[in-house]
Amino acid sequence: MADNKFLGNAGGRTLSKPPTPGDIFFDKSFRFLTRAFTWATVFLLTFIVYKIGGEALPAFSDLGIKFLFTSTWNSSQDVYGILPQIWGTLYSSFLALLLGGFFGITIAIFITQDFLPYRVEFVLKNIIELLAAIPSVVYGLWGIYVLIPLIRPVANFLHEYLGWIPFFSTRLSGLGLLPAVLVLSIMILPTVAAVSQDAFKAIPHKTKEAAFGMGTTRWEAILRVMLPTASGGIFGALVLGFGRALGETMALAMLVGSMSTLTLSFFSPADTISALLANTFPEANVGLETGALMSAACVLLLITLIVNVAGAVIVAKATPGGDKR
Amino acid sequence: MNRTNPQRLQLERQPMEPRALKSIVLSAITIVCAVTACIPLFSVLLMLVYRGGKRLTLELFYTLPPGAFDAPGVGGFGNAIAGTAFMVGIAGLISIPFGILAAVYLAELDPHSKISEIARFCAKTMTGLPSIIAGVFAYAIVVLTMGHYSSWAGGIALSLLMIPTVMLTAEEAIKMVPNPMREAAYGMGCTPSQSLIKVILPVGMPGIITGVVLAVARAAGETAPLLFTALFSESWLSPNDPTASLAVLIYNWSSSPYPNLIELAWAASLILVVLVFILNIVSRSIGGKTKL
């Protein structure tokens, strides 16, 4: 009788019993279901590539290789070339990477290298993460009404006095590459900062202690020991940031000015593949134009897939456990 | 002699020594960089409150967009709020079961098999997929098949962006469940699926919800996938037709010549950002409280 007290609600029933056929069937089907969805993930990515490639292929074979190397986009005459867009995509992403990468790595150093009391560190980290949470379309709106009026005088001053440098060779009349790049760099900064932080955190504490033990100053330790040790992970972070910048759409669609020009100037309007898709697709004529747009999407997909896969592989190799992002 | 021992001198900090000076200068630059990086966030928030706050009334939530020539101060975007909620809902219905079930397989049932490795790799690749590509894909499979733009196409496009986030965070959350929990469940004679459903998933739930909420926050702000799947509309939600969303509304109205619409775009941005921030805070407080 005393036993019953411990058996509680189970009363006289046995607590464990072998699984019933129903249990076994349920288990099998649950396993099957999860396995099916795992396969579906693989299938989904393959299908995306296949479908966009399939839509693009007929148009691409019509347009020929000159699609990639000419600069006219004229839907009334069915002439399509995306050289300026490819150039604009790579150029804007590269510039954004220079800026966002520099700030991102600096902030990662700032957060991980004991500059700050823990609380301030925590706040700064969250602020940087919130930068990423703001939708890019809001940054676009901010860019149009706050950023552009702010940088236009500076840009035109630079053009006035340093106009002989190709980077400053045009005036900033409003929309243009510079505001787009600034917003783009804000958008990749959190990615670069987060992944570089992981790279710094993966360095064993003893490495830094050893450097300080040799009598280095704080920055000698950072520049000569910590940065080289984390360089693999940081490089991966930069590649991932570059991948993000290549695919980012709204900031560019709203700010870059969408003009098919090949230019080095920071202040000239330009165009990118993603902006071309965003601006042209909704009004495109079904047929060769949507085909051409699909081909452009295909080019973008290929570039970003290569860059992102390379970034993920570098990060995974460089920082054990740092490949979560 | 009362001279200081030269060997002791070397061990003392000399603030004006070039090495120390360089260190101080670099630290100062770092501080300036960190502060500069925070400026955009505060500038955006300030402008949203300043320009969006002016128009923030209850009327925004239940009225339709104004015509271009309506009096200033009239109109709202109830339809866009409904549209965003509806499409994010569809995306959630697709991506949450999809992501969690696949994560269960990856984390628990067969973590090291070939297919798990490949699926994990695909999911990571998909997190880097440009959002506009999701739009192009949904256009190709839904809009071209149905023959018209609809909220379904928008929801499917958004779900493509949510799936990898839900899946990868759920996998991490399930992996964090302590092993004694599993051992106890198996010790009781549970089948793997029983132990998953009754023990492991409930224990890992806060982590899973964190991922889901973050994915929802991201989807609510996505614009590019909706541009040519859901398009935009000036009337109330009807799922089979073009559907308004807050994000596309901001994009469309930001470059319009009408001050009234621009004001509304700022108000819509304020609402969207407040929503996204609330979701972020919610996910953090769930995730933070129950760190295993």
PDB file of C-alpha atoms in Angstrom, chain B residues 19-256:
ATOM      1  CA  ARG B  19      54.038  53.253 -29.204  1.00  0.00           C
ATOM      2  CA  ALA B  20      51.678  54.289 -26.440  1.00  0.00           C
ATOM      3  CA  LEU B  21      50.646  57.378 -28.364  1.00  0.00           C
ATOM      4  CA  LYS B  22      49.786  55.298 -31.401  1.00  0.00           C
ATOM      5  CA  SER B  23      47.672  53.066 -29.232  1.00  0.00           C
ATOM      6  CA  ILE B  24      45.777  56.013 -27.797  1.00  0.00           C
ATOM      7  CA  VAL B  25      45.165  57.519 -31.252  1.00  0.00           C
ATOM      8  CA  LEU B  26      43.893  54.237 -32.646  1.00  0.00           C
ATOM      9  CA  SER B  27      41.560  53.821 -29.692  1.00  0.00           C
ATOM     10  CA  ALA B  28      40.196  57.291 -30.309  1.00  0.00           C
ATOM     11  CA  ILE B  29      39.592  56.478 -33.988  1.00  0.00           C
ATOM     12  CA  THR B  30      37.781  53.313 -32.969  1.00  0.00           C
ATOM     13  CA  ILE B  31      35.502  55.221 -30.618  1.00  0.00           C
ATOM     14  CA  VAL B  32      34.724  57.736 -33.359  1.00  0.00           C
ATOM     15  CA  CYS B  33      33.895  54.869 -35.766  1.00  0.00           C
ATOM     16  CA  ALA B  34      31.593  53.190 -33.282  1.00  0.00           C
ATOM     17  CA  VAL B  35      29.764  56.416 -32.567  1.00  0.00           C
ATOM     18  CA  THR B  36      29.477  57.203 -36.287  1.00  0.00           C
ATOM     19  CA  ALA B  37      27.964  53.789 -36.933  1.00  0.00           C
ATOM     20  CA  CYS B  38      25.227  54.509 -34.397  1.00  0.00           C
ATOM     21  CA  ILE B  39      24.287  57.816 -36.032  1.00  0.00           C
ATOM     22  CA  PRO B  40      22.189  56.349 -38.898  1.00  0.00           C
ATOM     23  CA  LEU B  41      20.049  54.367 -36.465  1.00  0.00           C
ATOM     24  CA  PHE B  42      19.303  57.363 -34.273  1.00  0.00           C
ATOM     25  CA  SER B  43      18.826  59.606 -37.270  1.00  0.00           C
ATOM     26  CA  VAL B  44      16.319  57.179 -38.775  1.00  0.00           C
ATOM     27  CA  LEU B  45      14.459  56.795 -35.481  1.00  0.00           C
ATOM     28  CA  LEU B  46      14.386  60.528 -34.881  1.00  0.00           C
ATOM     29  CA  MET B  47      13.084  61.296 -38.360  1.00  0.00           C
ATOM     30  CA  LEU B  48      10.465  58.553 -38.085  1.00  0.00           C
ATOM     31  CA  VAL B  49       9.160  59.970 -34.837  1.00  0.00           C
ATOM     32  CA  TYR B  50       9.367  63.534 -36.123  1.00  0.00           C
ATOM     33  CA  ARG B  51       7.874  63.086 -39.584  1.00  0.00           C
ATOM     34  CA  GLY B  52       5.821  59.948 -39.057  1.00  0.00           C
ATOM     35  CA  GLY B  53       4.600  60.879 -35.599  1.00  0.00           C
ATOM     36  CA  LYS B  54       2.841  63.951 -36.967  1.00  0.00           C
ATOM     37  CA  ARG B  55       0.438  61.774 -38.904  1.00  0.00           C
ATOM     38  CA  LEU B  56       0.039  58.997 -36.379  1.00  0.00           C
ATOM     39  CA  THR B  57      -3.689  58.746 -35.726  1.00  0.00           C
ATOM     40  CA  LEU B  58      -6.073  55.896 -35.220  1.00  0.00           C
ATOM     41  CA  GLU B  59      -7.640  56.803 -38.550  1.00  0.00           C
ATOM     42  CA  LEU B  60      -4.625  55.400 -40.402  1.00  0.00           C
ATOM     43  CA  PHE B  61      -5.548  51.894 -39.389  1.00  0.00           C
ATOM     44  CA  TYR B  62      -9.058  51.734 -40.774  1.00  0.00           C
ATOM     45  CA  THR B  63      -9.173  54.042 -43.776  1.00  0.00           C
ATOM     46  CA  LEU B  64      -8.159  53.478 -47.368  1.00  0.00           C
ATOM     47  CA  PRO B  65      -5.377  55.310 -49.228  1.00  0.00           C
ATOM     48  CA  PRO B  66      -6.365  58.812 -50.326  1.00  0.00           C
ATOM     49  CA  GLY B  67      -6.643  59.853 -53.926  1.00  0.00           C
ATOM     50  CA  ALA B  68      -3.908  62.077 -55.237  1.00  0.00           C
ATOM     51  CA  PHE B  69      -6.088  65.177 -55.051  1.00  0.00           C
ATOM     52  CA  ASP B  70      -7.742  64.559 -51.691  1.00  0.00           C
ATOM     53  CA  ALA B  71      -7.283  67.209 -49.046  1.00  0.00           C
ATOM     54  CA  PRO B  72      -4.037  66.911 -47.083  1.00  0.00           C
ATOM     55  CA  GLY B  73      -4.350  64.974 -43.857  1.00  0.00           C
ATOM     56  CA  VAL B  74      -6.939  62.589 -45.239  1.00  0.00           C
ATOM     57  CA  GLY B  75      -6.647  58.854 -45.667  1.00  0.00           C
ATOM     58  CA  GLY B  76      -4.758  55.950 -44.199  1.00  0.00           C
ATOM     59  CA  PHE B  77      -3.536  52.528 -45.078  1.00  0.00           C
ATOM     60  CA  GLY B  78      -5.686  49.983 -43.277  1.00  0.00           C
ATOM     61  CA  ASN B  79      -5.602  47.792 -46.363  1.00  0.00           C
ATOM     62  CA  ALA B  80      -1.788  47.721 -46.375  1.00  0.00           C
ATOM     63  CA  ILE B  81      -1.668  46.707 -42.710  1.00  0.00           C
ATOM     64  CA  ALA B  82      -4.200  43.953 -43.379  1.00  0.00           C
ATOM     65  CA  GLY B  83      -2.286  42.891 -46.494  1.00  0.00           C
ATOM     66  CA  THR B  84       1.041  42.698 -44.669  1.00  0.00           C
ATOM     67  CA  ALA B  85      -0.528  40.673 -41.856  1.00  0.00           C
ATOM     68  CA  PHE B  86      -2.247  38.327 -44.303  1.00  0.00           C
ATOM     69  CA  MET B  87       0.809  37.671 -46.443  1.00  0.00           C
ATOM     70  CA  VAL B  88       3.153  37.237 -43.492  1.00  0.00           C
ATOM     71  CA  GLY B  89       0.517  34.850 -42.112  1.00  0.00           C
ATOM     72  CA  ILE B  90       0.553  32.756 -45.287  1.00  0.00           C
ATOM     73  CA  ALA B  91       4.353  32.771 -45.271  1.00  0.00           C
ATOM     74  CA  GLY B  92       4.334  31.653 -41.641  1.00  0.00           C
ATOM     75  CA  LEU B  93       1.850  28.835 -42.292  1.00  0.00           C
ATOM     76  CA  ILE B  94       4.165  27.494 -44.980  1.00  0.00           C
ATOM     77  CA  SER B  95       7.563  28.139 -43.464  1.00  0.00           C
ATOM     78  CA  ILE B  96       7.047  27.336 -39.761  1.00  0.00           C
ATOM     79  CA  PRO B  97       6.021  23.649 -40.150  1.00  0.00           C
ATOM     80  CA  PHE B  98       8.457  23.238 -43.039  1.00  0.00           C
ATOM     81  CA  GLY B  99      11.351  24.714 -41.081  1.00  0.00           C
ATOM     82  CA  ILE B 100      10.654  22.958 -37.791  1.00  0.00           C
ATOM     83  CA  LEU B 101      10.109  19.509 -39.309  1.00  0.00           C
ATOM     84  CA  ALA B 102      13.276  19.726 -41.373  1.00  0.00           C
ATOM     85  CA  ALA B 103      15.145  21.039 -38.307  1.00  0.00           C
ATOM     86  CA  VAL B 104      13.951  18.033 -36.269  1.00  0.00           C
ATOM     87  CA  TYR B 105      15.505  15.722 -38.828  1.00  0.00           C
ATOM     88  CA  LEU B 106      18.722  17.740 -39.023  1.00  0.00           C
ATOM     89  CA  ALA B 107      19.183  18.116 -35.285  1.00  0.00           C
ATOM     90  CA  GLU B 108      17.781  14.925 -33.869  1.00  0.00           C
ATOM     91  CA  LEU B 109      16.929  12.090 -36.199  1.00  0.00           C
ATOM     92  CA  ASP B 110      19.878  11.914 -38.540  1.00  0.00           C
ATOM     93  CA  PRO B 111      22.303  14.794 -38.002  1.00  0.00           C
ATOM     94  CA  HIS B 112      25.340  13.403 -39.760  1.00  0.00           C
ATOM     95  CA  SER B 113      23.887  11.757 -42.837  1.00  0.00           C
ATOM     96  CA  LYS B 114      24.730  12.947 -46.301  1.00  0.00           C
ATOM     97  CA  ILE B 115      21.267  14.392 -46.898  1.00  0.00           C
ATOM     98  CA  SER B 116      21.400  16.389 -43.654  1.00  0.00           C
ATOM     99  CA  GLU B 117      24.739  17.884 -44.604  1.00  0.00           C
ATOM    100  CA  ILE B 118      23.417  18.851 -48.026  1.00  0.00           C
ATOM    101  CA  ALA B 119      20.157  20.251 -46.652  1.00  0.00           C
ATOM    102  CA  ARG B 120      22.007  22.302 -44.054  1.00  0.00           C
ATOM    103  CA  PHE B 121      24.256  23.675 -46.766  1.00  0.00           C
ATOM    104  CA  CYS B 122      21.238  24.518 -48.957  1.00  0.00           C
ATOM    105  CA  ALA B 123      19.522  26.319 -46.080  1.00  0.00           C
ATOM    106  CA  LYS B 124      22.635  28.386 -45.405  1.00  0.00           C
ATOM    107  CA  THR B 125      22.874  29.225 -49.071  1.00  0.00           C
ATOM    108  CA  MET B 126      19.219  30.257 -49.067  1.00  0.00           C
ATOM    109  CA  THR B 127      19.791  32.739 -46.231  1.00  0.00           C
ATOM    110  CA  GLY B 128      22.043  34.577 -48.676  1.00  0.00           C
ATOM    111  CA  LEU B 129      19.525  34.430 -51.504  1.00  0.00           C
ATOM    112  CA  PRO B 130      18.752  37.964 -52.712  1.00  0.00           C
ATOM    113  CA  SER B 131      15.184  38.732 -51.700  1.00  0.00           C
ATOM    114  CA  ILE B 132      14.336  39.948 -55.188  1.00  0.00           C
ATOM    115  CA  ILE B 133      15.193  36.485 -56.515  1.00  0.00           C
ATOM    116  CA  ALA B 134      12.478  35.062 -54.254  1.00  0.00           C
ATOM    117  CA  GLY B 135      10.132  37.522 -55.960  1.00  0.00           C
ATOM    118  CA  VAL B 136      11.238  36.485 -59.435  1.00  0.00           C
ATOM    119  CA  PHE B 137      10.778  32.828 -58.508  1.00  0.00           C
ATOM    120  CA  ALA B 138       7.299  33.349 -57.063  1.00  0.00           C
ATOM    121  CA  TYR B 139       6.425  35.368 -60.155  1.00  0.00           C
ATOM    122  CA  ALA B 140       7.537  32.498 -62.370  1.00  0.00           C
ATOM    123  CA  ILE B 141       5.672  29.760 -60.508  1.00  0.00           C
ATOM    124  CA  VAL B 142       2.583  31.510 -59.132  1.00  0.00           C
ATOM    125  CA  VAL B 143       1.856  34.688 -61.081  1.00  0.00           C
ATOM    126  CA  LEU B 144       2.552  33.170 -64.498  1.00  0.00           C
ATOM    127  CA  THR B 145       0.486  30.082 -63.635  1.00  0.00           C
ATOM    128  CA  MET B 146      -2.458  31.929 -62.115  1.00  0.00           C
ATOM    129  CA  GLY B 147      -2.286  34.682 -64.683  1.00  0.00           C
ATOM    130  CA  HIS B 148      -2.583  37.535 -62.177  1.00  0.00           C
ATOM    131  CA  TYR B 149      -0.860  39.087 -59.190  1.00  0.00           C
ATOM    132  CA  SER B 150      -2.163  37.934 -55.828  1.00  0.00           C
ATOM    133  CA  SER B 151      -1.483  37.814 -52.115  1.00  0.00           C
ATOM    134  CA  TRP B 152      -0.787  34.075 -52.450  1.00  0.00           C
ATOM    135  CA  ALA B 153       2.204  34.790 -54.663  1.00  0.00           C
ATOM    136  CA  GLY B 154       3.397  37.393 -52.156  1.00  0.00           C
ATOM    137  CA  GLY B 155       3.040  34.984 -49.246  1.00  0.00           C
ATOM    138  CA  ILE B 156       4.924  32.247 -51.091  1.00  0.00           C
ATOM    139  CA  ALA B 157       7.726  34.640 -51.971  1.00  0.00           C
ATOM    140  CA  LEU B 158       8.029  35.676 -48.311  1.00  0.00           C
ATOM    141  CA  SER B 159       7.975  32.070 -47.120  1.00  0.00           C
ATOM    142  CA  LEU B 160      11.101  31.359 -49.187  1.00  0.00           C
ATOM    143  CA  LEU B 161      12.934  33.926 -47.092  1.00  0.00           C
ATOM    144  CA  MET B 162      11.557  32.632 -43.782  1.00  0.00           C
ATOM    145  CA  ILE B 163      12.225  28.913 -44.275  1.00  0.00           C
ATOM    146  CA  PRO B 164      16.026  28.953 -43.842  1.00  0.00           C
ATOM    147  CA  THR B 165      15.878  31.272 -40.798  1.00  0.00           C
ATOM    148  CA  VAL B 166      13.239  29.158 -39.048  1.00  0.00           C
ATOM    149  CA  MET B 167      15.036  25.949 -39.936  1.00  0.00           C
ATOM    150  CA  LEU B 168      18.540  26.920 -38.830  1.00  0.00           C
ATOM    151  CA  THR B 169      17.466  28.570 -35.559  1.00  0.00           C
ATOM    152  CA  ALA B 170      15.154  25.645 -34.733  1.00  0.00           C
ATOM    153  CA  GLU B 171      18.030  23.237 -35.356  1.00  0.00           C
ATOM    154  CA  GLU B 172      20.225  25.154 -32.922  1.00  0.00           C
ATOM    155  CA  ALA B 173      17.415  25.294 -30.360  1.00  0.00           C
ATOM    156  CA  ILE B 174      16.806  21.546 -30.538  1.00  0.00           C
ATOM    157  CA  LYS B 175      20.514  20.841 -30.220  1.00  0.00           C
ATOM    158  CA  MET B 176      20.594  22.943 -27.036  1.00  0.00           C
ATOM    159  CA  VAL B 177      18.137  20.644 -25.257  1.00  0.00           C
ATOM    160  CA  PRO B 178      20.166  18.886 -22.550  1.00  0.00           C
ATOM    161  CA  ASN B 179      20.886  15.228 -23.117  1.00  0.00           C
ATOM    162  CA  PRO B 180      19.472  13.968 -19.779  1.00  0.00           C
ATOM    163  CA  MET B 181      16.031  15.067 -21.066  1.00  0.00           C
ATOM    164  CA  ARG B 182      16.399  12.719 -24.023  1.00  0.00           C
ATOM    165  CA  GLU B 183      17.778   9.937 -21.873  1.00  0.00           C
ATOM    166  CA  ALA B 184      14.866  10.284 -19.468  1.00  0.00           C
ATOM    167  CA  ALA B 185      12.361  10.140 -22.311  1.00  0.00           C
ATOM    168  CA  TYR B 186      13.956   7.089 -23.880  1.00  0.00           C
ATOM    169  CA  GLY B 187      14.306   5.535 -20.442  1.00  0.00           C
ATOM    170  CA  MET B 188      10.546   5.797 -20.066  1.00  0.00           C
ATOM    171  CA  GLY B 189      10.185   3.802 -23.241  1.00  0.00           C
ATOM    172  CA  CYS B 190       9.232   6.643 -25.576  1.00  0.00           C
ATOM    173  CA  THR B 191       9.642   6.153 -29.282  1.00  0.00           C
ATOM    174  CA  PRO B 192      11.862   8.812 -30.866  1.00  0.00           C
ATOM    175  CA  SER B 193       8.837  10.709 -32.167  1.00  0.00           C
ATOM    176  CA  GLN B 194       7.091  10.597 -28.779  1.00  0.00           C
ATOM    177  CA  SER B 195      10.177  11.911 -27.022  1.00  0.00           C
ATOM    178  CA  LEU B 196      10.456  14.650 -29.652  1.00  0.00           C
ATOM    179  CA  ILE B 197       6.865  15.796 -29.461  1.00  0.00           C
ATOM    180  CA  LYS B 198       6.367  15.463 -25.711  1.00  0.00           C
ATOM    181  CA  VAL B 199       9.797  16.359 -24.357  1.00  0.00           C
ATOM    182  CA  ILE B 200      12.398  17.763 -26.718  1.00  0.00           C
ATOM    183  CA  LEU B 201      10.290  20.189 -28.748  1.00  0.00           C
ATOM    184  CA  PRO B 202       8.527  21.690 -25.709  1.00  0.00           C
ATOM    185  CA  VAL B 203      11.874  22.191 -23.962  1.00  0.00           C
ATOM    186  CA  GLY B 204      13.421  23.745 -27.060  1.00  0.00           C
ATOM    187  CA  MET B 205      10.320  25.805 -27.824  1.00  0.00           C
ATOM    188  CA  PRO B 206      11.592  29.206 -26.581  1.00  0.00           C
ATOM    189  CA  GLY B 207      14.554  28.970 -28.929  1.00  0.00           C
ATOM    190  CA  ILE B 208      12.342  27.888 -31.805  1.00  0.00           C
ATOM    191  CA  ILE B 209       9.891  30.731 -31.166  1.00  0.00           C
ATOM    192  CA  THR B 210      12.789  33.202 -31.109  1.00  0.00           C
ATOM    193  CA  GLY B 211      13.746  32.122 -34.610  1.00  0.00           C
ATOM    194  CA  VAL B 212      10.154  32.220 -35.833  1.00  0.00           C
ATOM    195  CA  VAL B 213       9.565  35.717 -34.456  1.00  0.00           C
ATOM    196  CA  LEU B 214      12.769  36.994 -36.033  1.00  0.00           C
ATOM    197  CA  ALA B 215      11.786  35.471 -39.361  1.00  0.00           C
ATOM    198  CA  VAL B 216       8.344  37.118 -39.111  1.00  0.00           C
ATOM    199  CA  ALA B 217       9.968  40.476 -38.322  1.00  0.00           C
ATOM    200  CA  ARG B 218      12.180  40.160 -41.347  1.00  0.00           C
ATOM    201  CA  ALA B 219       9.346  39.105 -43.643  1.00  0.00           C
ATOM    202  CA  ALA B 220       7.151  42.001 -42.519  1.00  0.00           C
ATOM    203  CA  GLY B 221       9.759  44.477 -43.720  1.00  0.00           C
ATOM    204  CA  GLU B 222      10.650  42.773 -46.984  1.00  0.00           C
ATOM    205  CA  THR B 223       9.703  44.763 -50.045  1.00  0.00           C
ATOM    206  CA  ALA B 224      11.514  43.370 -53.044  1.00  0.00           C
ATOM    207  CA  PRO B 225       9.721  39.988 -53.124  1.00  0.00           C
ATOM    208  CA  LEU B 226       6.337  41.730 -53.089  1.00  0.00           C
ATOM    209  CA  LEU B 227       6.989  44.211 -55.885  1.00  0.00           C
ATOM    210  CA  PHE B 228       5.806  41.926 -58.639  1.00  0.00           C
ATOM    211  CA  THR B 229       4.033  39.167 -56.770  1.00  0.00           C
ATOM    212  CA  ALA B 230       1.494  41.045 -54.645  1.00  0.00           C
ATOM    213  CA  LEU B 231       1.943  44.377 -56.417  1.00  0.00           C
ATOM    214  CA  PHE B 232      -0.185  47.016 -54.698  1.00  0.00           C
ATOM    215  CA  SER B 233      -3.820  47.920 -54.412  1.00  0.00           C
ATOM    216  CA  GLU B 234      -5.916  50.811 -53.228  1.00  0.00           C
ATOM    217  CA  SER B 235      -8.786  48.698 -51.967  1.00  0.00           C
ATOM    218  CA  TRP B 236      -9.389  46.276 -49.137  1.00  0.00           C
ATOM    219  CA  LEU B 237      -7.778  42.873 -49.041  1.00  0.00           C
ATOM    220  CA  SER B 238      -9.131  40.241 -51.376  1.00  0.00           C
ATOM    221  CA  PRO B 239      -6.645  37.385 -51.505  1.00  0.00           C
ATOM    222  CA  ASN B 240      -6.898  36.587 -55.214  1.00  0.00           C
ATOM    223  CA  ASP B 241      -6.165  40.126 -56.338  1.00  0.00           C
ATOM    224  CA  PRO B 242      -3.180  42.431 -56.072  1.00  0.00           C
ATOM    225  CA  THR B 243      -2.615  43.188 -52.405  1.00  0.00           C
ATOM    226  CA  ALA B 244      -1.234  46.212 -50.605  1.00  0.00           C
ATOM    227  CA  SER B 245       1.535  45.901 -48.041  1.00  0.00           C
ATOM    228  CA  LEU B 246       3.204  48.453 -45.798  1.00  0.00           C
ATOM    229  CA  ALA B 247       6.612  47.930 -47.371  1.00  0.00           C
ATOM    230  CA  VAL B 248       5.490  48.358 -50.977  1.00  0.00           C
ATOM    231  CA  LEU B 249       3.366  51.327 -49.912  1.00  0.00           C
ATOM    232  CA  ILE B 250       6.458  53.076 -48.546  1.00  0.00           C
ATOM    233  CA  TYR B 251       8.331  52.324 -51.767  1.00  0.00           C
ATOM    234  CA  ASN B 252       5.539  53.504 -54.047  1.00  0.00           C
ATOM    235  CA  TRP B 253       4.690  56.656 -52.151  1.00  0.00           C
ATOM    236  CA  SER B 254       8.212  57.720 -51.208  1.00  0.00           C
ATOM    237  CA  SER B 255       8.879  59.107 -54.658  1.00  0.00           C
ATOM    238  CA  SER B 256       5.399  60.464 -55.286  1.00  0.00           C
TER     239      SER B 256
END
